[in-house]
PDB file of C-alpha atoms in Angstrom:
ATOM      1  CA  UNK P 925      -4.596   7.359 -28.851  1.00 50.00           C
ATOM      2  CA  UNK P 926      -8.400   7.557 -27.886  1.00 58.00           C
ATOM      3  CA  UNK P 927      -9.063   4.783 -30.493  1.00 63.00           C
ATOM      4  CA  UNK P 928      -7.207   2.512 -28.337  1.00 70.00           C
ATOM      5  CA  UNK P 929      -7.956   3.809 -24.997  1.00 83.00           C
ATOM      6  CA  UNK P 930     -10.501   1.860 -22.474  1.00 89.00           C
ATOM      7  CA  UNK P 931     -11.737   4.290 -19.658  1.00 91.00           C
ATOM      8  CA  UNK P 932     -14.966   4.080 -20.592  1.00 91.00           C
ATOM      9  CA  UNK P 933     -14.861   0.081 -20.461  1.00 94.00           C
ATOM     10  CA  UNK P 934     -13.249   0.171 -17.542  1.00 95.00           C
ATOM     11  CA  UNK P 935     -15.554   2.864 -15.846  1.00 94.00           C
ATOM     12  CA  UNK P 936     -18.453   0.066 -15.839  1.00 94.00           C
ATOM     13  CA  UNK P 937     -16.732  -1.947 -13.335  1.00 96.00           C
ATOM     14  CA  UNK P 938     -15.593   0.478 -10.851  1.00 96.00           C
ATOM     15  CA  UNK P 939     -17.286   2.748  -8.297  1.00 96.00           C
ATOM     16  CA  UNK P 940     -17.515   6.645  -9.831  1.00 94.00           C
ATOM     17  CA  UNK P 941     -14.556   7.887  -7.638  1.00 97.00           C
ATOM     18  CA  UNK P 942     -12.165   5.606  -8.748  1.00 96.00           C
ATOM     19  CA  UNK P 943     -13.231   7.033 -12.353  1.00 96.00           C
ATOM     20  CA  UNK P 944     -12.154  10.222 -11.048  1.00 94.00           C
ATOM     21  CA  UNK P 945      -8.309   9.166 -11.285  1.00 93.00           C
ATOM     22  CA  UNK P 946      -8.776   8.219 -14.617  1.00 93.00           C
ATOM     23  CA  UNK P 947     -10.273  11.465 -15.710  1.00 95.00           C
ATOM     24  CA  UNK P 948      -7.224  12.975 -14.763  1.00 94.00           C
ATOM     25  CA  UNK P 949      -4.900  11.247 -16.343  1.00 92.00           C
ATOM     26  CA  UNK P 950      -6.535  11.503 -19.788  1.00 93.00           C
ATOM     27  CA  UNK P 951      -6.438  14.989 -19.241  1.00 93.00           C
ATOM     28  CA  UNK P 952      -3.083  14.977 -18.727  1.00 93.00           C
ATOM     29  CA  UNK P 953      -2.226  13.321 -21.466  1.00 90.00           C
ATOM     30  CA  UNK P 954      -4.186  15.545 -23.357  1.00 91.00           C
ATOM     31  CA  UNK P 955      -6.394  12.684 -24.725  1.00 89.00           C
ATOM     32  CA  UNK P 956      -9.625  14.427 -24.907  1.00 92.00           C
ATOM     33  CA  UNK P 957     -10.647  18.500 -25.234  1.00 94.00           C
ATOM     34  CA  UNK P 958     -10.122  20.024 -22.076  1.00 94.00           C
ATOM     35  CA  UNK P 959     -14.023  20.683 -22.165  1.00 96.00           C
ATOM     36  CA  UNK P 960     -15.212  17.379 -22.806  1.00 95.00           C
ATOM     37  CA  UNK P 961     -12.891  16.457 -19.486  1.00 96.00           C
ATOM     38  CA  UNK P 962     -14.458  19.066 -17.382  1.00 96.00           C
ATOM     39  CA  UNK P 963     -18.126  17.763 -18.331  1.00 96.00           C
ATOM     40  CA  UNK P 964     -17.661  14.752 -17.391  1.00 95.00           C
ATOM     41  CA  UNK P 965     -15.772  15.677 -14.075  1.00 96.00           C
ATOM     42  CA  UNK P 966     -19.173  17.743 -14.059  1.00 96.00           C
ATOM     43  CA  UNK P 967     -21.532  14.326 -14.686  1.00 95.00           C
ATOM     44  CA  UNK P 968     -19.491  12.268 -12.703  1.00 94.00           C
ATOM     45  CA  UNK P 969     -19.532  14.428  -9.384  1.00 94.00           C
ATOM     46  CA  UNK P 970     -23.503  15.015  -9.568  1.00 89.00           C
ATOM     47  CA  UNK P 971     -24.576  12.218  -7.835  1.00 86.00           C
ATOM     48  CA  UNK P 972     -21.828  12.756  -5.179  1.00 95.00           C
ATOM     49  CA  UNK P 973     -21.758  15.398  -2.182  1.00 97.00           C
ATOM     50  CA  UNK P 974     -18.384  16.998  -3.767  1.00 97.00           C
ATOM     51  CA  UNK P 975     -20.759  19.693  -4.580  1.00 96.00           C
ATOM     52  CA  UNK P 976     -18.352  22.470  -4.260  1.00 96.00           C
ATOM     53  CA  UNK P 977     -15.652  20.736  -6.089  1.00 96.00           C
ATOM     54  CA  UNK P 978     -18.845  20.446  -9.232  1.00 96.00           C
ATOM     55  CA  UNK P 979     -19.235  24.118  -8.396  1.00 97.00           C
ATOM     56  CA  UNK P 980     -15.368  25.244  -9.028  1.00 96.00           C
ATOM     57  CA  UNK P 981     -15.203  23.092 -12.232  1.00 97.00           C
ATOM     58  CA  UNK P 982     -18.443  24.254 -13.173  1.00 97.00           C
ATOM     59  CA  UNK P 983     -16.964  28.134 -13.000  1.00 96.00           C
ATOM     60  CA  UNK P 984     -13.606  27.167 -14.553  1.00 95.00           C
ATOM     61  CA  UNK P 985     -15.464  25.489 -17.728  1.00 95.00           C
ATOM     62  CA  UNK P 986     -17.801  28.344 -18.454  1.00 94.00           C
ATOM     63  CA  UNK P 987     -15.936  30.965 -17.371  1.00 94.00           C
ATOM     64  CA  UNK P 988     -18.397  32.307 -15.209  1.00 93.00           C
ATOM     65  CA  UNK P 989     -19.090  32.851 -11.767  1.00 94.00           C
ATOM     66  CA  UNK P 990     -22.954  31.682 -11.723  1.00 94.00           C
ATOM     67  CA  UNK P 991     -24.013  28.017 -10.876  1.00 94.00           C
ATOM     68  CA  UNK P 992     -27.363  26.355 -11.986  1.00 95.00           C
ATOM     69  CA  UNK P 993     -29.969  26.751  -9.384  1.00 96.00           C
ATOM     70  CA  UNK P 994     -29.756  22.656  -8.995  1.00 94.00           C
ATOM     71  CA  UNK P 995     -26.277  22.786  -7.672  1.00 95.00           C
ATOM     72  CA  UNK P 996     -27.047  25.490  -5.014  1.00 96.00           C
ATOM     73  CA  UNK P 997     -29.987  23.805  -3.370  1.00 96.00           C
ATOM     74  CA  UNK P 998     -28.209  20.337  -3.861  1.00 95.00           C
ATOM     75  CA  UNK P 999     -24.847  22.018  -1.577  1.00 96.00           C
ATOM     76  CA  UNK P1000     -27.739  23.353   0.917  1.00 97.00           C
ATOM     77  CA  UNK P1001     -29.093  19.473   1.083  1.00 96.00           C
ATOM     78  CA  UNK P1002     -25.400  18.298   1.658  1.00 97.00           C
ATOM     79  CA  UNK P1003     -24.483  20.568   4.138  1.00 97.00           C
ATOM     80  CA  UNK P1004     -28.223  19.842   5.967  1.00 97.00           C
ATOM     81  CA  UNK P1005     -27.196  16.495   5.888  1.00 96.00           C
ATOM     82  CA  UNK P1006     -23.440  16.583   7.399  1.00 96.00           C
ATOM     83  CA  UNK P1007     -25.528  18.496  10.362  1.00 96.00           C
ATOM     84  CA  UNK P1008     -28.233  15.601  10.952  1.00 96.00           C
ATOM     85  CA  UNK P1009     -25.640  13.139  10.669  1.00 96.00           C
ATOM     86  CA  UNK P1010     -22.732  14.790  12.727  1.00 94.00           C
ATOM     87  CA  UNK P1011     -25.491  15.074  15.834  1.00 94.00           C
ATOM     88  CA  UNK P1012     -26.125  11.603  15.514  1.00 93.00           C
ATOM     89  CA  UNK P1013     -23.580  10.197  15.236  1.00 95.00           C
ATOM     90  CA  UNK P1014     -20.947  12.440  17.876  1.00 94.00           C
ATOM     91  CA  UNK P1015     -21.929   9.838  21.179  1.00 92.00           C
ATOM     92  CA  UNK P1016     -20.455   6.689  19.304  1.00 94.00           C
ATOM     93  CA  UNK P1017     -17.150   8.563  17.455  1.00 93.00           C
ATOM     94  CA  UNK P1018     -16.581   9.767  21.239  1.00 90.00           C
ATOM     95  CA  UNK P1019     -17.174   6.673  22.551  1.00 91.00           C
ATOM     96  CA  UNK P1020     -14.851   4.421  19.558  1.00 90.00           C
ATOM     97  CA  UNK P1021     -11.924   7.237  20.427  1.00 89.00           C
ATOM     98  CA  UNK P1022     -11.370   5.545  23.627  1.00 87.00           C
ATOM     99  CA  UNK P1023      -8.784   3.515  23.250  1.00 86.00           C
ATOM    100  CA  UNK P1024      -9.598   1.617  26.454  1.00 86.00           C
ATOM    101  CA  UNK P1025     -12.861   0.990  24.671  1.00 87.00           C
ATOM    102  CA  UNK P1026     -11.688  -0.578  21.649  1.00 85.00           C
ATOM    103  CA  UNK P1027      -9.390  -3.364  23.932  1.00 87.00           C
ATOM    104  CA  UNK P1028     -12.548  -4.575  25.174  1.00 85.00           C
ATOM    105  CA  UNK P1029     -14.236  -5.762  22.329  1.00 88.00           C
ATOM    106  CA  UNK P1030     -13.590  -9.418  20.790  1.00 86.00           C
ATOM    107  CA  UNK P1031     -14.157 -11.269  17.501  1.00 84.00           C
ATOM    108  CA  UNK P1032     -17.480 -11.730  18.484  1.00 89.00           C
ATOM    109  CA  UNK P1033     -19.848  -8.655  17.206  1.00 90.00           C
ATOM    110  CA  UNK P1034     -22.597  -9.507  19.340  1.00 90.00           C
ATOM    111  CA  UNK P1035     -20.573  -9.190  22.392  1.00 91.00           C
ATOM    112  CA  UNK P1036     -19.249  -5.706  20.839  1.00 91.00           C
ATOM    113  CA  UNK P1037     -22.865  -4.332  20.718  1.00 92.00           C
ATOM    114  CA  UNK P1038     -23.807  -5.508  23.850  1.00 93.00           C
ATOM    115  CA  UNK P1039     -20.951  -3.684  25.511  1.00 91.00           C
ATOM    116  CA  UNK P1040     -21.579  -0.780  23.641  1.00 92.00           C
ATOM    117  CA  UNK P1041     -25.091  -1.158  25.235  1.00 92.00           C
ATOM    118  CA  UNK P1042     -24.408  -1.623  28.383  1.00 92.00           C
ATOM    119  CA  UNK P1043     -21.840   0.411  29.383  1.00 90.00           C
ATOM    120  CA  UNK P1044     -22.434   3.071  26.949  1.00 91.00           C
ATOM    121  CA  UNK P1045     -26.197   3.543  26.088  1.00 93.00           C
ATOM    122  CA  UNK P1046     -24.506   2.650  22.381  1.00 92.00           C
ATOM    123  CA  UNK P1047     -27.735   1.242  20.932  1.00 92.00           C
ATOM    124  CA  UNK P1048     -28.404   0.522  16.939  1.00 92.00           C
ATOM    125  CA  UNK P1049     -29.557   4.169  15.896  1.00 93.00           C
ATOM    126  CA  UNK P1050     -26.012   5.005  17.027  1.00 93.00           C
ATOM    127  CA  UNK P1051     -24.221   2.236  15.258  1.00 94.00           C
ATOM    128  CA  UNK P1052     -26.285   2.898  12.129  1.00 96.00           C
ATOM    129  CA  UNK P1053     -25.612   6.428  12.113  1.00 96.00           C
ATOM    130  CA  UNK P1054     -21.449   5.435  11.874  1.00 96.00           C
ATOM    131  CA  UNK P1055     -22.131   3.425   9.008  1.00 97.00           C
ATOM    132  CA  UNK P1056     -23.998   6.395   7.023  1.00 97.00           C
ATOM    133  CA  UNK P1057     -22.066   8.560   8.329  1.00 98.00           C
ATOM    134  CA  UNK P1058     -18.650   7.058   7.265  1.00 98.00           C
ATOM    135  CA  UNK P1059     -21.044   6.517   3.554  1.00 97.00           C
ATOM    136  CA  UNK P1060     -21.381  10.242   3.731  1.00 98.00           C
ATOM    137  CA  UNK P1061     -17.514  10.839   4.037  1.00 98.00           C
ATOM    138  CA  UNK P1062     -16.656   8.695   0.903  1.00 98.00           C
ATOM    139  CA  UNK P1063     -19.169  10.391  -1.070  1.00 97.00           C
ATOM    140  CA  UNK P1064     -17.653  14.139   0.294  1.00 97.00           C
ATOM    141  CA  UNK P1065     -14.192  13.195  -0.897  1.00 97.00           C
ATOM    142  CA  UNK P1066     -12.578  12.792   2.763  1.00 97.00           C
ATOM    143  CA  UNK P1067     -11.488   9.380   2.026  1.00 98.00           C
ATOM    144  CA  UNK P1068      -9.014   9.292   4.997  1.00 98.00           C
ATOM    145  CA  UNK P1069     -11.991   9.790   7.420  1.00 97.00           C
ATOM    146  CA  UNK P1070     -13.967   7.321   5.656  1.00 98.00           C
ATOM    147  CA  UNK P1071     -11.847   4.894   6.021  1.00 98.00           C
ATOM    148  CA  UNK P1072     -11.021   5.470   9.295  1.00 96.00           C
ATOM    149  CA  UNK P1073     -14.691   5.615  10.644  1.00 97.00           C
ATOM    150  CA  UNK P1074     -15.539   1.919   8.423  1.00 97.00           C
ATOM    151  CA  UNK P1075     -12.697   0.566  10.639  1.00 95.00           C
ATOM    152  CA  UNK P1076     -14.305   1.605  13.660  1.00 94.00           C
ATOM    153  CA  UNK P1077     -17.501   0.137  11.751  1.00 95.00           C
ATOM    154  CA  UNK P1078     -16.318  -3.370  10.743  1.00 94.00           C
ATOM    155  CA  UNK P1079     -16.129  -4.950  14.859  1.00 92.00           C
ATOM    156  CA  UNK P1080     -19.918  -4.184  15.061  1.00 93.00           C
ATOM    157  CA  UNK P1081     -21.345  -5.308  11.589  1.00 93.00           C
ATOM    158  CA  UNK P1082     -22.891  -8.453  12.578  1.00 90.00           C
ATOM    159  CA  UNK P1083     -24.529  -8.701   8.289  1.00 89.00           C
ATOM    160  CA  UNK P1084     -22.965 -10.661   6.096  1.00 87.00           C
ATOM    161  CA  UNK P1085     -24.207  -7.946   2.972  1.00 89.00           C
ATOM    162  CA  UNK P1086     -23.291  -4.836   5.010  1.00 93.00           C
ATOM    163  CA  UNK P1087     -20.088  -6.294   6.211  1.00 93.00           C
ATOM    164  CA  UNK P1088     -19.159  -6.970   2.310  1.00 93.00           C
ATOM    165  CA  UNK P1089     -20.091  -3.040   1.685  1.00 95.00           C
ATOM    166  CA  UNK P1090     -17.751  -2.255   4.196  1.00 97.00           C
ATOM    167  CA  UNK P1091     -14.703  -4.275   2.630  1.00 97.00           C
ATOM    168  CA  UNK P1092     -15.617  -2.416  -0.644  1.00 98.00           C
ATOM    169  CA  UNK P1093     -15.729   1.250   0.402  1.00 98.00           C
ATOM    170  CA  UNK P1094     -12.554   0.615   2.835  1.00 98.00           C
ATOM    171  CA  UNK P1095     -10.781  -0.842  -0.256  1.00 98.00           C
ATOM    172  CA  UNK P1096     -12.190   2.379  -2.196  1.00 98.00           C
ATOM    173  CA  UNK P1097     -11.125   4.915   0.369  1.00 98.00           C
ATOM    174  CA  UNK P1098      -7.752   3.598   0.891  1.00 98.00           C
ATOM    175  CA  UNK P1099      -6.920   3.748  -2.485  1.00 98.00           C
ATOM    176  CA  UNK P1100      -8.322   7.226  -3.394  1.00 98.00           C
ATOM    177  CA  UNK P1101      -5.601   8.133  -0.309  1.00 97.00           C
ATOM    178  CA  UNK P1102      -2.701   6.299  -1.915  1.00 96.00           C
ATOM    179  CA  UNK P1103      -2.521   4.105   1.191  1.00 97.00           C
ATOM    180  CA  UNK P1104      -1.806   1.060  -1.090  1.00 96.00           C
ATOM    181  CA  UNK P1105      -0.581  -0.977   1.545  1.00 95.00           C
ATOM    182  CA  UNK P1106      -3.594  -0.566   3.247  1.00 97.00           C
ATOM    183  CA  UNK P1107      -5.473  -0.849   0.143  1.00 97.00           C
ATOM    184  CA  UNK P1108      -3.028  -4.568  -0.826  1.00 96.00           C
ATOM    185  CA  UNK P1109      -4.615  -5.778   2.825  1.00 96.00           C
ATOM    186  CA  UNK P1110      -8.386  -4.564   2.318  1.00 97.00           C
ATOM    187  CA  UNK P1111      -8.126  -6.651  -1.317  1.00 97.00           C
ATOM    188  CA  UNK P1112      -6.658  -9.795   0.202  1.00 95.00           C
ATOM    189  CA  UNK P1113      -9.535  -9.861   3.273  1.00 95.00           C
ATOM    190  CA  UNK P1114     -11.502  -8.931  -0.087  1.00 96.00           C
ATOM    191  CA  UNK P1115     -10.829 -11.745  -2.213  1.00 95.00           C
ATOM    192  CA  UNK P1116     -11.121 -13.894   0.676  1.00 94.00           C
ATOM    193  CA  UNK P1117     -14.727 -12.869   1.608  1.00 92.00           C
ATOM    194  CA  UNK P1118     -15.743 -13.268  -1.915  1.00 91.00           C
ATOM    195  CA  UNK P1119     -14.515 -16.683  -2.674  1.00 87.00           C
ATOM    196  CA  UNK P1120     -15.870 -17.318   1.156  1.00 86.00           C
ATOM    197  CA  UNK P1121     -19.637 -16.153   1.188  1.00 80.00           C
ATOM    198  CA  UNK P1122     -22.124 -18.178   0.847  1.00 75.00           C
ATOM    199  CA  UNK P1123     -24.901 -15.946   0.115  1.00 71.00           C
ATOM    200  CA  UNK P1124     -24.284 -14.763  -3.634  1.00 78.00           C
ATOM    201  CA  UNK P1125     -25.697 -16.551  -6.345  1.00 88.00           C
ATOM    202  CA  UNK P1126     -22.694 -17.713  -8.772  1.00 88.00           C
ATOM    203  CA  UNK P1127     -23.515 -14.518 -10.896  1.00 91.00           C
ATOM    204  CA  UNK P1128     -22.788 -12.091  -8.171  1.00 91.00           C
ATOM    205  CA  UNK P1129     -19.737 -13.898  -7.376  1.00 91.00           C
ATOM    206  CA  UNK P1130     -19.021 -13.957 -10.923  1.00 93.00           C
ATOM    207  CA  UNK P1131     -19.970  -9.894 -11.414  1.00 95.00           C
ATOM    208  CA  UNK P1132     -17.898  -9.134  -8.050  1.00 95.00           C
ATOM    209  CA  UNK P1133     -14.500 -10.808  -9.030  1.00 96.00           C
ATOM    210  CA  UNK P1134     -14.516  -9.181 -12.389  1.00 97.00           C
ATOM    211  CA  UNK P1135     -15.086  -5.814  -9.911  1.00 97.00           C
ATOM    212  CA  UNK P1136     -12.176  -6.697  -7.555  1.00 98.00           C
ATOM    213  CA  UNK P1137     -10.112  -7.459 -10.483  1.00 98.00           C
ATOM    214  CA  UNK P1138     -10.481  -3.743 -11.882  1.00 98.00           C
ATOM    215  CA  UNK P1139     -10.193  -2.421  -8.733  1.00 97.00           C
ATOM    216  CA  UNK P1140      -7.139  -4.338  -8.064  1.00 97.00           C
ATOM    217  CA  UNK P1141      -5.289  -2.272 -11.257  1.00 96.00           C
ATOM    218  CA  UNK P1142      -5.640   0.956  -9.130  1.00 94.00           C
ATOM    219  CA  UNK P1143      -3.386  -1.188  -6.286  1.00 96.00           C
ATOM    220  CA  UNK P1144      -1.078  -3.449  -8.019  1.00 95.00           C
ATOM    221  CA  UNK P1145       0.272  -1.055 -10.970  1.00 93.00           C
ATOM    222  CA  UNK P1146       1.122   1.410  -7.767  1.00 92.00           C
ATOM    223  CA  UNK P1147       3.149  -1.562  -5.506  1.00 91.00           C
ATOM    224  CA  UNK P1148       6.673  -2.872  -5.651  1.00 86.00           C
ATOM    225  CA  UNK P1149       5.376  -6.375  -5.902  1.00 88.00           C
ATOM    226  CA  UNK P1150       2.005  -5.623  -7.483  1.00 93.00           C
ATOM    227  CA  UNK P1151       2.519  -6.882 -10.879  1.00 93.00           C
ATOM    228  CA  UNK P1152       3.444 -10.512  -9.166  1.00 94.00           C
ATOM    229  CA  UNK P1153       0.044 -10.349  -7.339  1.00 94.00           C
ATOM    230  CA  UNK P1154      -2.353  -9.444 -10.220  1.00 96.00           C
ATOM    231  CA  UNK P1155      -0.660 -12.198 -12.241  1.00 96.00           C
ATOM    232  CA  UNK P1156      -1.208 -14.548  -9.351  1.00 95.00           C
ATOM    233  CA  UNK P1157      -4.846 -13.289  -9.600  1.00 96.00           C
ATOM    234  CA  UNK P1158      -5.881 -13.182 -12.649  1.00 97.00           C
ATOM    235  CA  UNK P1159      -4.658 -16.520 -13.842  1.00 96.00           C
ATOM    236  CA  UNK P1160      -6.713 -17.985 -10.740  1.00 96.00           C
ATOM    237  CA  UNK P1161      -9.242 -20.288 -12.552  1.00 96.00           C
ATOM    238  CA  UNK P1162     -12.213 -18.724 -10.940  1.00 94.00           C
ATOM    239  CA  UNK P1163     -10.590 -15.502 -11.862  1.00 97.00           C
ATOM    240  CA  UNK P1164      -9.552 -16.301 -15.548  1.00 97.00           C
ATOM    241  CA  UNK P1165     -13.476 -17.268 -15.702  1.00 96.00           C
ATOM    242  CA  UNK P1166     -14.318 -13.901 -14.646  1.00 97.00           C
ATOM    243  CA  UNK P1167     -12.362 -12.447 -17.436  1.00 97.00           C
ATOM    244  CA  UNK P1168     -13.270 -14.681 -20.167  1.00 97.00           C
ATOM    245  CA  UNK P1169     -16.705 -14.329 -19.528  1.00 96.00           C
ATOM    246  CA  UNK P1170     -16.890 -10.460 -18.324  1.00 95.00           C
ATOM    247  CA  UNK P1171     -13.362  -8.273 -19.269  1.00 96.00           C
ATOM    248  CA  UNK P1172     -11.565 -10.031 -21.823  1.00 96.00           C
ATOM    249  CA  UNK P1173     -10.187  -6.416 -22.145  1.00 96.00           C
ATOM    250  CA  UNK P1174      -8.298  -7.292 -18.572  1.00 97.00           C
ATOM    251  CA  UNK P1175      -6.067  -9.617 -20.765  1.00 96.00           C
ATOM    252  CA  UNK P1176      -3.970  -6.280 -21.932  1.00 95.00           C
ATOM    253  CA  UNK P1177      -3.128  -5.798 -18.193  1.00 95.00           C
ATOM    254  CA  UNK P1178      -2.438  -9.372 -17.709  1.00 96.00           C
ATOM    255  CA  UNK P1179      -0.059  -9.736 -20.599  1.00 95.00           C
ATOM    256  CA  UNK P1180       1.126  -6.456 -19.688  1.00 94.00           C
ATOM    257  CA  UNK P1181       2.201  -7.799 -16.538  1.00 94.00           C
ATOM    258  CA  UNK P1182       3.964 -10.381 -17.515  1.00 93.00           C
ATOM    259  CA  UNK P1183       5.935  -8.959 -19.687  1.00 93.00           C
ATOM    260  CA  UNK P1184       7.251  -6.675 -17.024  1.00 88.00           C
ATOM    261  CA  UNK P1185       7.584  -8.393 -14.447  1.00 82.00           C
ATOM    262  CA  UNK P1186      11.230  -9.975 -13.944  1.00 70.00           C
ATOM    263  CA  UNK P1187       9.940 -12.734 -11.363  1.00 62.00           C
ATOM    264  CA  UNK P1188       7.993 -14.453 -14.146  1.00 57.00           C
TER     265      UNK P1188
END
């Protein structure tokens, strides 16, 4: 079953917690050792604050209660961090919870941020700090949070870039929660910024569809009318480039989904 398996193809295109899911399953379907799974659970979560989770699995696969030295000082960093952060960022979460705050501000983000200003002292330092701190989130694991604070983000991005980082992680957080309705929405504002901007180069509109497309399998295989959409998707010309030219491996899923799918 390995032979014919494509994690690791698929792994390229997609941010390192969405590989997480896919670890799982091919441990339980028994595809790999048990051991092999739980190192690269191990790899995968080093360059993520899920420190404790890296701990537990670290303590399950050896058997042992001691942790490498590196892990230890990396949870003291993380938890240092989540301090800094929290402080900083407390006068604008208090501020966004205000319901009566949030019906004043209007399509335009400049206008947002000079409210903010104005009647709040909410300067950029503040703003800023929601951004990393809603990065910081999404790289703990608390996806609901995360996507929840980039929500409260998106009125006051006023960059095209960080705005398109924001569509990604919300898209990336809502999925890791299983909010695939949620998730179906973030993909269509998604594809529509993409096939919208006009400050990637062809080849990073190129290299981002073939990302939204594997992203997309995480949402459409998990939807009542999913299959539909990735068909309508894929065979998009731009799209179809994408794969002929990046993933002809997302053919499988295409064909797959056509063969399923009763409306087609």
């Amino acid at each position: 079953m390995a032979t014919y398996e494509l994690s690791s193809t698929l792994a390229r295109f997609l941010d390192k917690h969405l590989c997480f899911p896919l670890l799982e399953f091919l441990q339980d379907k028994g595809v790999y050792s048990e051991d092999d799974i739980m190192r690269a659970k191990i790899a995968l979560l080093q360059n993520t604050n899920m420190v404790d989770f890296a701990m537990d699995i670290h303590k399950e696969l050896y058997q042992s209660e001691d942790v490498p030295a590196a892990m230890m000082d990396r949870r003291t960093e993380v938890v240092n961090r989540l301090r800094s952060l929290q402080k900083a960022v407390d006068p604008i979460i208090g501020c966004l919870s205000n319901s009566n705050v949030i019906r004043n501000f209007r399509q335009d983000r400049t206008f947002n941020l000079q409210f903010l200003k104005e009647e709040f002292d909410i300067g950029p330092e503040q703003i800023e700090a929601l951004y990393q701190f809603a990065k910081f989130q999404f790289d703990c694991g608390n996806y609901s949070m995360a996507s929840e604070l980039l929500q409260a983000y998106k009125p006051l991005c006023t960059i095209s870039e960080r705005n398109m980082s924001v569509q990604w992680g919300k898209l990336a957080a809502d999925t890791l929660t299983q909010n695939y309705d949620a998730a179906t929405e973030d993909l269509l504002r998604l594809r529509e910024s993409l096939d919208n901007q006009s400050f990637a180069t062809p080849l990073m509109q190129l290299q981002q569809r073939t990302w939204l497309m594997h992203w997309s399998l995480h949402v459409f295989w998990n939807t009542e009318n999913g299959k539909n959409a990735l068909i309508d998707l894929f065979l998009q010309p731009a799209y179809m480039s994408a794969i002929q030219i990046n993933a002809q491996h997302l053919l499988r899923y295409l064909a797959a989904a056509v063969v399923v799918n009763r409306k087609r």
